[in-house]
Short mmCIF file of C-alpha atoms in Angstrom, two decimals:
data_model
loop_
_atom_site.label_atom_id
_atom_site.label_comp_id
_atom_site.label_asym_id
_atom_site.label_seq_id
_atom_site.Cartn_x
_atom_site.Cartn_y
_atom_site.Cartn_z
CA UNK A 1257 24.34 11.32 10.30
CA UNK A 1258 20.92 12.65 11.12
CA UNK A 1259 19.39 12.44 7.67
CA UNK A 1260 16.24 14.20 8.82
CA UNK A 1261 14.08 11.87 6.78
CA UNK A 1262 12.65 9.65 9.49
CA UNK A 1263 9.06 9.06 10.50
CA UNK A 1264 7.49 10.09 13.81
CA UNK A 1265 4.02 8.88 14.73
CA UNK A 1266 2.21 10.42 17.68
CA UNK A 1267 -0.12 7.63 18.77
CA UNK A 1268 -2.92 9.37 20.65
CA UNK A 1269 -5.74 6.94 19.88
CA UNK A 1270 -6.33 3.63 21.64
CA UNK A 1271 -8.68 2.27 18.97
CA UNK A 1272 -7.71 -1.00 17.31
CA UNK A 1273 -8.18 0.19 13.76
CA UNK A 1274 -6.10 3.34 14.26
CA UNK A 1275 -3.40 1.32 16.03
CA UNK A 1276 -3.28 -1.12 13.13
CA UNK A 1277 -2.88 1.84 10.78
CA UNK A 1278 -0.17 3.40 12.96
CA UNK A 1279 1.86 0.18 13.28
CA UNK A 1280 1.45 -0.59 9.57
CA UNK A 1281 2.84 2.81 8.61
CA UNK A 1282 5.68 2.45 11.14
CA UNK A 1283 6.56 -0.99 9.78
CA UNK A 1284 6.53 0.33 6.22
CA UNK A 1285 8.81 3.20 7.17
CA UNK A 1286 11.25 0.98 9.09
CA UNK A 1287 11.26 -1.54 6.24
CA UNK A 1288 12.26 1.34 3.95
CA UNK A 1289 15.25 1.94 6.22
CA UNK A 1290 13.93 5.09 7.88
CA UNK A 1291 14.51 6.05 11.50
CA UNK A 1292 11.02 5.47 12.91
CA UNK A 1293 9.65 6.59 16.27
CA UNK A 1294 6.23 6.08 17.80
CA UNK A 1295 5.27 8.35 20.70
CA UNK A 1296 2.45 6.78 22.75
CA UNK A 1297 0.33 9.34 24.53
CA UNK A 1298 -3.15 9.51 26.09
CA UNK A 1299 -5.20 6.42 25.05
CA UNK A 1300 -2.42 5.25 22.76
CA UNK A 1301 -0.36 4.19 25.75
CA UNK A 1302 -2.66 1.17 25.95
CA UNK A 1303 -0.92 -0.27 22.92
CA UNK A 1304 2.37 -0.72 24.78
CA UNK A 1305 1.00 -2.09 28.05
CA UNK A 1306 1.83 -5.58 29.22
CA UNK A 1307 -1.75 -6.73 29.76
CA UNK A 1308 -4.22 -4.93 31.91
CA UNK A 1309 -3.97 -1.27 32.57
CA UNK A 1310 -3.99 -0.96 36.34
CA UNK A 1311 -3.16 1.99 38.53
CA UNK A 1312 -2.79 2.27 42.25
CA UNK A 1313 -5.15 5.19 42.87
CA UNK A 1314 -8.90 5.42 42.43
CA UNK A 1315 -8.69 6.93 38.98
CA UNK A 1316 -6.11 4.45 37.87
CA UNK A 1317 -8.45 1.69 38.96
CA UNK A 1318 -11.36 3.29 37.13
CA UNK A 1319 -9.20 3.52 34.04
CA UNK A 1320 -8.24 -0.09 34.59
CA UNK A 1321 -11.85 -1.16 34.62
CA UNK A 1322 -12.66 0.72 31.48
CA UNK A 1323 -9.48 -0.24 29.71
CA UNK A 1324 -8.85 -3.76 30.92
CA UNK A 1325 -7.62 -6.46 28.62
CA UNK A 1326 -4.54 -4.97 26.99
CA UNK A 1327 -3.91 -4.89 23.27
CA UNK A 1328 -6.17 -7.84 22.47
CA UNK A 1329 -9.36 -6.30 23.80
CA UNK A 1330 -8.94 -2.97 22.03
CA UNK A 1331 -11.95 -2.22 19.82
CA UNK A 1332 -12.12 -0.42 16.50
CA UNK A 1333 -13.23 3.22 16.65
CA UNK A 1334 -16.45 2.38 14.81
CA UNK A 1335 -18.90 -0.50 14.80
CA UNK A 1336 -17.98 -1.71 18.25
CA UNK A 1337 -21.49 -2.94 19.04
CA UNK A 1338 -21.02 -4.79 22.30
CA UNK A 1339 -17.72 -6.12 21.08
CA UNK A 1340 -18.99 -7.42 17.76
CA UNK A 1341 -16.97 -4.79 15.94
CA UNK A 1342 -13.72 -6.14 17.33
CA UNK A 1343 -14.76 -9.74 16.78
CA UNK A 1344 -15.79 -9.10 13.21
CA UNK A 1345 -12.68 -7.09 12.49
CA UNK A 1346 -10.43 -9.84 13.82
CA UNK A 1347 -12.35 -12.46 11.87
CA UNK A 1348 -12.07 -10.44 8.69
CA UNK A 1349 -8.37 -9.93 9.27
CA UNK A 1350 -7.85 -13.60 9.99
CA UNK A 1351 -9.78 -14.83 6.97
CA UNK A 1352 -7.67 -12.50 4.86
CA UNK A 1353 -4.47 -13.46 6.63
CA UNK A 1354 -3.82 -9.96 7.96
CA UNK A 1355 -1.60 -10.04 11.03
CA UNK A 1356 -2.97 -9.14 14.45
CA UNK A 1357 -2.15 -5.99 16.37
CA UNK A 1358 0.18 -7.93 18.65
CA UNK A 1359 2.04 -9.40 15.68
CA UNK A 1360 2.23 -5.97 14.07
CA UNK A 1361 3.76 -4.53 17.24
CA UNK A 1362 6.32 -7.34 17.37
CA UNK A 1363 7.22 -6.81 13.73
CA UNK A 1364 7.68 -3.10 14.39
CA UNK A 1365 9.99 -3.90 17.33
CA UNK A 1366 11.93 -6.43 15.24
CA UNK A 1367 12.45 -3.82 12.53
CA UNK A 1368 13.84 -1.33 15.03
CA UNK A 1369 10.87 0.99 15.44
CA UNK A 1370 11.38 2.89 18.71
CA UNK A 1371 8.41 2.94 21.10
CA UNK A 1372 8.40 6.05 23.30
CA UNK A 1373 5.95 6.23 26.22
CA UNK A 1374 4.64 9.72 27.08
CA UNK A 1375 5.74 10.65 30.58
CA UNK A 1376 2.74 12.88 31.32
CA UNK A 1377 0.20 10.28 30.15
CA UNK A 1378 1.81 7.64 32.37
CA UNK A 1379 1.56 10.02 35.32
CA UNK A 1380 -2.08 11.02 34.70
CA UNK A 1381 -3.18 7.45 34.04
CA UNK A 1382 -1.06 6.09 36.91
CA UNK A 1383 0.89 3.70 34.75
CA UNK A 1384 4.41 2.81 35.82
CA UNK A 1385 7.33 1.36 33.85
CA UNK A 1386 6.53 -2.22 34.91
CA UNK A 1387 3.07 -1.98 33.35
CA UNK A 1388 4.65 -1.45 29.95
CA UNK A 1389 6.19 -4.07 27.68
CA UNK A 1390 9.94 -4.48 28.11
CA UNK A 1391 10.82 -3.22 24.64
CA UNK A 1392 9.82 0.42 25.22
CA UNK A 1393 12.34 3.25 25.35
CA UNK A 1394 12.62 5.40 28.50
CA UNK A 1395 9.52 7.56 28.93
CA UNK A 1396 9.83 11.11 27.66
CA UNK A 1397 7.94 14.34 27.12
CA UNK A 1398 6.72 16.47 24.26
CA UNK A 1399 10.14 18.14 23.89
CA UNK A 1400 11.87 14.82 23.12
CA UNK A 1401 9.07 13.78 20.79
CA UNK A 1402 9.30 17.10 18.93
CA UNK A 1403 13.06 16.70 18.58
CA UNK A 1404 12.40 13.41 16.77
CA UNK A 1405 9.73 15.14 14.69
CA UNK A 1406 12.12 17.93 13.69
CA UNK A 1407 14.46 15.28 12.35
CA UNK A 1408 11.65 13.52 10.51
CA UNK A 1409 10.33 13.95 7.01
CA UNK A 1410 6.89 12.67 8.01
CA UNK A 1411 5.16 13.28 11.35
CA UNK A 1412 1.64 11.99 11.93
CA UNK A 1413 -0.93 12.41 14.68
CA UNK A 1414 -3.00 9.22 14.90
CA UNK B 1416 14.20 34.61 7.78
CA UNK B 1417 11.59 31.97 7.04
CA UNK B 1418 13.47 29.01 8.39
CA UNK B 1419 10.78 26.59 7.24
CA UNK B 1420 11.05 24.63 10.45
CA UNK B 1421 7.89 25.74 12.23
CA UNK B 1422 4.95 23.72 13.44
CA UNK B 1423 1.41 23.93 12.06
CA UNK B 1424 -1.44 22.17 13.84
CA UNK B 1425 -4.80 21.82 12.13
CA UNK B 1426 -7.20 21.57 15.08
CA UNK B 1427 -10.28 19.82 13.68
CA UNK B 1428 -11.44 18.08 16.86
CA UNK B 1429 -13.37 19.71 19.67
CA UNK B 1430 -12.68 16.94 22.18
CA UNK B 1431 -10.93 17.93 25.40
CA UNK B 1432 -8.27 15.24 25.26
CA UNK B 1433 -7.29 16.03 21.68
CA UNK B 1434 -7.25 19.75 22.44
CA UNK B 1435 -4.95 19.13 25.41
CA UNK B 1436 -2.65 17.16 23.10
CA UNK B 1437 -2.75 19.88 20.44
CA UNK B 1438 -2.00 22.72 22.87
CA UNK B 1439 0.73 20.67 24.60
CA UNK B 1440 2.49 20.07 21.29
CA UNK B 1441 2.10 23.73 20.30
CA UNK B 1442 3.54 24.86 23.64
CA UNK B 1443 6.47 22.47 23.28
CA UNK B 1444 7.18 23.76 19.79
CA UNK B 1445 6.94 27.43 20.79
CA UNK B 1446 9.13 26.78 23.84
CA UNK B 1447 11.72 25.32 21.45
CA UNK B 1448 11.67 28.63 19.58
CA UNK B 1449 9.71 27.43 16.57
CA UNK B 1450 7.18 29.49 14.65
CA UNK B 1451 3.96 27.76 15.72
CA UNK B 1452 0.51 28.11 14.20
CA UNK B 1453 -2.77 26.47 15.15
CA UNK B 1454 -5.58 26.52 12.57
CA UNK B 1455 -8.95 25.97 14.25
CA UNK B 1456 -11.51 24.41 11.96
CA UNK B 1457 -14.82 22.52 12.31
CA UNK B 1458 -15.33 21.45 15.95
CA UNK B 1459 -11.90 22.76 16.91
CA UNK B 1460 -13.17 26.32 16.65
CA UNK B 1461 -14.85 25.72 20.01
CA UNK B 1462 -11.45 25.93 21.67
CA UNK B 1463 -11.05 29.62 20.80
CA UNK B 1464 -14.57 30.79 21.64
CA UNK B 1465 -15.23 33.24 24.42
CA UNK B 1466 -17.84 31.21 26.22
CA UNK B 1467 -20.95 29.86 24.63
CA UNK B 1468 -21.16 29.14 20.97
CA UNK B 1469 -24.22 31.01 19.74
CA UNK B 1470 -25.33 31.83 16.24
CA UNK B 1471 -28.12 33.99 14.99
CA UNK B 1472 -29.83 31.47 12.72
CA UNK B 1473 -31.66 28.26 13.56
CA UNK B 1474 -28.65 26.06 12.95
CA UNK B 1475 -26.38 28.35 14.86
CA UNK B 1476 -28.78 28.06 17.79
CA UNK B 1477 -28.89 24.29 17.48
CA UNK B 1478 -25.10 24.23 17.47
CA UNK B 1479 -25.18 26.55 20.46
CA UNK B 1480 -27.39 24.15 22.36
CA UNK B 1481 -25.23 21.18 21.59
CA UNK B 1482 -21.97 23.00 22.09
CA UNK B 1483 -22.72 25.38 24.94
CA UNK B 1484 -20.28 26.01 27.71
CA UNK B 1485 -17.07 26.96 25.93
CA UNK B 1486 -13.70 25.39 26.62
CA UNK B 1487 -14.55 24.26 30.15
CA UNK B 1488 -17.43 22.00 29.18
CA UNK B 1489 -15.57 20.20 26.42
CA UNK B 1490 -15.52 16.45 27.01
CA UNK B 1491 -12.84 13.92 26.18
CA UNK B 1492 -13.42 11.90 23.01
CA UNK B 1493 -13.89 8.70 25.01
CA UNK B 1494 -15.47 7.82 28.34
CA UNK B 1495 -17.77 10.83 28.37
CA UNK B 1496 -20.55 8.96 30.18
CA UNK B 1497 -22.99 11.75 30.99
CA UNK B 1498 -20.12 14.07 31.72
CA UNK B 1499 -18.28 11.73 34.08
CA UNK B 1500 -15.44 11.43 31.60
CA UNK B 1501 -14.72 15.13 31.71
CA UNK B 1502 -15.09 15.26 35.48
CA UNK B 1503 -12.76 12.31 35.99
CA UNK B 1504 -10.26 13.65 33.53
CA UNK B 1505 -10.16 17.03 35.23
CA UNK B 1506 -9.86 15.40 38.63
CA UNK B 1507 -7.02 13.22 37.43
CA UNK B 1508 -5.29 16.19 35.89
CA UNK B 1509 -5.74 18.26 39.04
CA UNK B 1510 -4.51 15.55 41.39
CA UNK B 1511 -1.43 15.23 39.19
CA UNK B 1512 -1.01 18.99 38.85
CA UNK B 1513 -1.54 18.96 35.10
CA UNK B 1514 -2.72 22.36 33.86
CA UNK B 1515 -6.25 22.85 32.54
CA UNK B 1516 -7.16 23.43 28.91
CA UNK B 1517 -7.73 27.12 29.60
CA UNK B 1518 -4.31 27.45 31.22
CA UNK B 1519 -2.72 25.55 28.35
CA UNK B 1520 -4.32 27.93 25.85
CA UNK B 1521 -3.07 30.95 27.81
CA UNK B 1522 0.44 29.50 27.98
CA UNK B 1523 0.36 28.93 24.22
CA UNK B 1524 -0.70 32.55 23.67
CA UNK B 1525 2.00 33.81 26.07
CA UNK B 1526 4.63 31.85 24.17
CA UNK B 1527 3.56 33.41 20.87
CA UNK B 1528 1.59 30.54 19.34
CA UNK B 1529 -0.64 32.04 16.64
CA UNK B 1530 -4.32 31.01 16.76
CA UNK B 1531 -5.95 31.12 13.31
CA UNK B 1532 -9.74 30.73 13.04
CA UNK B 1533 -11.00 28.98 9.90
CA UNK B 1534 -13.16 31.39 7.90
CA UNK B 1535 -15.41 28.69 6.39
CA UNK B 1536 -16.06 27.02 9.74
CA UNK B 1537 -17.05 30.36 11.27
CA UNK B 1538 -19.46 30.92 8.40
CA UNK B 1539 -21.04 27.45 8.52
CA UNK B 1540 -21.35 27.47 12.30
CA UNK B 1541 -22.49 31.12 12.33
CA UNK B 1542 -19.71 32.30 14.60
CA UNK B 1543 -18.55 35.90 14.30
CA UNK B 1544 -15.33 37.59 15.41
CA UNK B 1545 -16.85 38.76 18.71
CA UNK B 1546 -17.61 35.18 19.73
CA UNK B 1547 -13.91 34.37 19.67
CA UNK B 1548 -11.31 35.24 22.28
CA UNK B 1549 -9.47 38.50 21.63
CA UNK B 1550 -6.10 36.89 21.07
CA UNK B 1551 -6.96 35.17 17.76
CA UNK B 1552 -5.44 36.22 14.45
CA UNK B 1553 -7.70 37.36 11.60
CA UNK B 1554 -9.76 34.46 10.25
CA UNK B 1555 -8.36 32.80 7.15
CA UNK B 1556 -8.87 29.94 4.72
CA UNK B 1557 -7.16 26.73 3.74
CA UNK B 1558 -4.78 28.61 1.42
CA UNK B 1559 -3.31 30.66 4.27
CA UNK B 1560 -3.11 27.61 6.52
CA UNK B 1561 -1.30 25.65 3.79
CA UNK B 1562 1.17 28.49 3.31
CA UNK B 1563 2.07 28.15 6.99
CA UNK B 1564 2.27 24.39 6.56
CA UNK B 1565 4.62 24.72 3.58
CA UNK B 1566 6.94 26.72 5.81
CA UNK B 1567 6.70 24.19 8.61
CA UNK B 1568 8.76 21.14 9.39
CA UNK B 1569 5.88 19.46 11.20
CA UNK B 1570 2.19 19.70 10.26
CA UNK B 1571 -0.41 17.74 12.20
CA UNK B 1572 -4.12 17.10 11.79
CA UNK B 1573 -5.68 16.72 15.23
CA UNK C 171 11.64 17.38 -11.10
CA UNK C 172 10.50 15.93 -7.81
CA UNK C 173 10.29 19.10 -5.82
CA UNK C 174 9.51 17.26 -2.62
CA UNK C 175 6.96 19.86 -1.64
CA UNK C 176 3.74 18.01 -2.32
CA UNK C 177 0.92 17.07 0.02
CA UNK C 178 -0.03 13.53 1.04
CA UNK C 179 -3.23 12.91 2.97
CA UNK C 180 -3.84 9.52 4.55
CA UNK C 181 -7.64 9.33 4.67
CA UNK C 182 -8.41 6.82 7.41
CA UNK C 183 -11.74 8.24 8.57
CA UNK C 184 -15.06 7.69 6.85
CA UNK C 185 -16.83 10.54 8.65
CA UNK C 186 -18.37 13.26 6.52
CA UNK C 187 -16.83 16.16 8.40
CA UNK C 188 -13.32 14.73 8.29
CA UNK C 189 -13.72 13.88 4.59
CA UNK C 190 -14.80 17.45 3.88
CA UNK C 191 -11.71 18.67 5.72
CA UNK C 192 -9.46 16.22 3.85
CA UNK C 193 -10.83 17.13 0.40
CA UNK C 194 -10.73 20.86 1.22
CA UNK C 195 -7.06 20.66 2.14
CA UNK C 196 -6.31 18.56 -0.95
CA UNK C 197 -8.09 21.08 -3.18
CA UNK C 198 -6.21 23.96 -1.59
CA UNK C 199 -2.91 22.18 -2.13
CA UNK C 200 -3.67 21.29 -5.75
CA UNK C 201 -4.88 24.83 -6.43
CA UNK C 202 -1.51 26.04 -5.13
CA UNK C 203 0.13 23.86 -7.77
CA UNK C 204 1.38 21.15 -5.42
CA UNK C 205 1.55 17.45 -6.25
CA UNK C 206 -1.29 16.16 -4.07
CA UNK C 207 -2.08 12.55 -3.17
CA UNK C 208 -4.85 11.09 -1.04
CA UNK C 209 -4.41 7.54 0.23
CA UNK C 210 -7.78 6.03 1.17
CA UNK C 211 -7.50 3.35 3.84
CA UNK C 212 -9.81 1.67 6.36
CA UNK C 213 -13.12 3.58 6.59
CA UNK C 214 -11.82 6.29 4.28
CA UNK C 215 -12.18 3.97 1.33
CA UNK C 216 -15.90 4.69 1.51
CA UNK C 217 -15.23 8.12 0.06
CA UNK C 218 -14.11 6.69 -3.29
CA UNK C 219 -16.79 4.03 -3.71
CA UNK C 220 -19.30 4.17 -6.54
CA UNK C 221 -22.41 3.84 -4.41
CA UNK C 222 -23.02 1.05 -1.99
CA UNK C 223 -20.20 -0.82 -0.37
CA UNK C 224 -20.90 -4.47 -1.11
CA UNK C 225 -18.70 -7.47 -0.71
CA UNK C 226 -19.19 -11.03 -1.76
CA UNK C 227 -18.48 -12.73 1.57
CA UNK C 228 -20.37 -12.62 4.82
CA UNK C 229 -18.24 -9.87 6.29
CA UNK C 230 -18.36 -7.84 3.13
CA UNK C 231 -22.14 -8.05 3.28
CA UNK C 232 -22.14 -7.05 6.92
CA UNK C 233 -19.93 -4.10 6.08
CA UNK C 234 -22.25 -3.32 3.19
CA UNK C 235 -25.22 -3.20 5.52
CA UNK C 236 -23.48 -0.94 7.96
CA UNK C 237 -21.90 1.23 5.32
CA UNK C 238 -24.53 1.36 2.61
CA UNK C 239 -25.32 4.52 0.77
CA UNK C 240 -21.97 5.72 -0.53
CA UNK C 241 -20.62 9.22 -0.08
CA UNK C 242 -24.02 10.88 0.35
CA UNK C 243 -25.05 8.92 3.43
CA UNK C 244 -21.81 9.45 5.32
CA UNK C 245 -22.44 11.12 8.66
CA UNK C 246 -20.32 13.60 10.56
CA UNK C 247 -18.21 12.15 13.36
CA UNK C 248 -20.27 13.98 15.98
CA UNK C 249 -23.91 14.83 16.37
CA UNK C 250 -25.14 12.03 14.15
CA UNK C 251 -28.32 11.50 16.14
CA UNK C 252 -30.28 9.09 13.97
CA UNK C 253 -29.08 10.89 10.89
CA UNK C 254 -30.03 14.38 12.07
CA UNK C 255 -26.38 15.33 12.25
CA UNK C 256 -25.86 14.66 8.58
CA UNK C 257 -29.10 16.36 7.63
CA UNK C 258 -28.32 19.42 9.70
CA UNK C 259 -24.78 19.60 8.43
CA UNK C 260 -25.89 19.42 4.81
CA UNK C 261 -28.58 22.04 5.43
CA UNK C 262 -26.06 24.35 7.07
CA UNK C 263 -23.64 23.83 4.22
CA UNK C 264 -26.34 24.46 1.64
CA UNK C 265 -27.66 27.61 3.28
CA UNK C 266 -24.10 28.90 3.34
CA UNK C 267 -23.40 27.73 -0.20
CA UNK C 268 -20.66 25.33 0.86
CA UNK C 269 -20.16 22.60 -1.71
CA UNK C 270 -21.14 19.00 -0.97
CA UNK C 271 -18.72 16.17 -0.42
CA UNK C 272 -19.42 14.84 -3.90
CA UNK C 273 -18.70 18.22 -5.46
CA UNK C 274 -15.55 18.55 -3.39
CA UNK C 275 -14.35 15.16 -4.61
CA UNK C 276 -15.05 16.14 -8.24
CA UNK C 277 -13.19 19.42 -7.78
CA UNK C 278 -10.23 17.54 -6.33
CA UNK C 279 -10.23 15.19 -9.33
CA UNK C 280 -10.51 18.11 -11.76
CA UNK C 281 -7.53 19.80 -10.11
CA UNK C 282 -5.42 16.66 -10.51
CA UNK C 283 -5.47 15.31 -6.97
CA UNK C 284 -4.54 11.63 -7.15
CA UNK C 285 -6.83 9.20 -5.30
CA UNK C 286 -4.99 6.08 -4.15
CA UNK C 287 -7.02 3.14 -2.77
CA UNK C 288 -5.32 1.08 -0.07
CA UNK C 289 -4.84 -2.48 -1.30
CA UNK C 290 -5.08 -4.10 2.15
CA UNK C 291 -8.26 -2.24 3.07
CA UNK C 292 -9.91 -3.32 -0.18
CA UNK C 293 -8.97 -6.91 0.60
CA UNK C 294 -10.18 -6.88 4.21
CA UNK C 295 -13.42 -5.09 3.35
CA UNK C 296 -13.92 -7.21 0.21
CA UNK C 297 -14.06 -4.25 -2.13
CA UNK C 298 -12.96 -4.76 -5.71
CA UNK C 299 -11.88 -2.26 -8.37
CA UNK C 300 -15.36 -2.07 -9.91
CA UNK C 301 -16.81 -0.87 -6.60
CA UNK C 302 -14.64 2.23 -6.76
CA UNK C 303 -15.18 5.33 -8.87
CA UNK C 304 -13.40 5.27 -12.23
CA UNK C 305 -11.05 8.14 -11.42
CA UNK C 306 -8.98 6.29 -8.79
CA UNK C 307 -5.35 5.31 -9.33
CA UNK C 308 -4.32 1.65 -9.16
CA UNK C 309 -4.59 0.33 -5.61
CA UNK C 310 -1.34 0.30 -3.64
CA UNK C 311 0.16 -0.39 -0.25
CA UNK C 312 1.81 1.50 2.57
CA UNK C 313 5.18 1.43 0.78
CA UNK C 314 3.84 3.40 -2.19
CA UNK C 315 1.98 5.80 0.06
CA UNK C 316 5.14 6.40 2.09
CA UNK C 317 7.13 7.08 -1.06
CA UNK C 318 4.67 9.87 -1.86
CA UNK C 319 4.95 11.09 1.72
CA UNK C 320 8.74 11.18 1.54
CA UNK C 321 8.42 13.49 -1.45
CA UNK C 322 5.87 15.66 0.31
CA UNK C 323 6.31 18.72 2.46
CA UNK C 324 3.06 18.04 4.31
CA UNK C 325 1.66 14.61 5.24
CA UNK C 326 -1.54 14.33 7.25
CA UNK C 327 -3.41 11.46 8.88
CA UNK C 328 -7.12 12.26 8.78
#
C-alpha cells in the first residue's frame, strides 16, 4: 500500500522562482505516478492564498501590506528591481510559452498533488481557512508533514 | 541498530525564519523517536554560537561586526527593514505563544538532536570550539555529515 | 546494479556560497563512491556556463548584463556589498587554503559527478549548449532529474 516512494516538498519560500521550481518538481513527481505532498509553511503559505493575504490583527495587516496581491504579485528571489524582475520573468516565460505560477498550481491540483497548509504559520500570520484556496487539505503540523516525509523517497526544503 | 530512518538537516542559512523551520523540523523528528542530526555550515554556524561571533584575524573581526549578537539578533530572510522584520516576527511569535529560537534550540538539545559544527566553516570564519555552545558535538566535515545522511530517511538543505 | 544510494543535488541558486556548499557535498558523495548527479536549474545554471551568460534575445541580453562574468564573479548570498562580500569571501578562502569554486567544479568533474543542465531554464534564459562548459551531460527536464532522485538516498534542493 504505502510504497514509501512519494515526494514531499516543504515550501518555505514565497519567491516566484522557487515556487515555480517547487510546483514543477511536484507536477513531475505526480505525473510519474508518485504520491506527492507539498507542505506550505512560513512565506510559502502565500502560494495557496486566495488573493490578498489579510489578517485581523495589527501584524496580520502589516503582513497583508507587505504581501498583498496573492500568487500573481510574487517576485523572484533575485533581480526584483522595483518589480521589473517579476515583469521580466513573466515576459520571458510567456515568450517561451512556459506556464504561469497559477497554471502550474492548477496542474498540480489536477494531477492530485496534495497541498498541506502549515497550522503554525497560519496562526502566526493570522491566516484563516477562508483565506486559502478551496483545494487545500486540512491544515496540519510538522508531525503530519514528517509522516509524509518518512513515506517519501524524496523530501525537499524549498 | 542503524534503522536508516533518521533525519539529517544541513543548516546552511543563518536567517531567523529558516532556523526556526530547521529546529522545528528537528524537534518534530526527535519527538517521533528518530535519530536526528543538524549539520551547521556557512552562515548556519551562527545558530550554535555562544554569543558574538568573533575571530582573531581581520576577516574574523569583519564577520564579527556583521554577525554580532548571536542567536537573538538573527533576522528573518525577508522583511528585515532596519531590524523591524526581526522585531515584528518576535512580537508575532510572542503574541501567538510560539517559542523563541533559543527555546527551540534548547528543546532540540533536550530531545537528543545532535548539533554538528562544520569544520571547514569554523576554519574559514575563524570560529573556535569555545565560541560554540557547550552542547555541540565535535566538529566534522562533509564526509561525516554524508554518513549521517546515508543512514537517514530524510535529508534537508536549509 | 542500481544501488539506489546515490546523491542528487538540485542546484537552483546561483550564489557563490550555496554553490560552494553544493559542490562540496557532491565531491564528498563522489569520493565516497556514490553515484552523484547535480541538476542545474534557474540561477544555478550560471555555475556551468563557460564565461559570460549571453542570450540572443532582449531578455537573454538583459540576463547577460545582470549575470555577466561567469563562475568567478558570482557573489555570496549575503554580505555582497558592492562586491566586497565576494572579495572578502575569496580572501578568507585563500588565506585558509580553501579551494575556489572553479577548482571545486573541476574536482567534482574529475570524481565523476554528473552535471545536468535543466532544459527549461536554458530555454527561458536563452542559453544554448555552446554557452555551457564541455563537461556537462545532455540537457534534460524534471522527469529525468526525478528519475535520478528516485534512485538516490539523498536529494537536496540548494
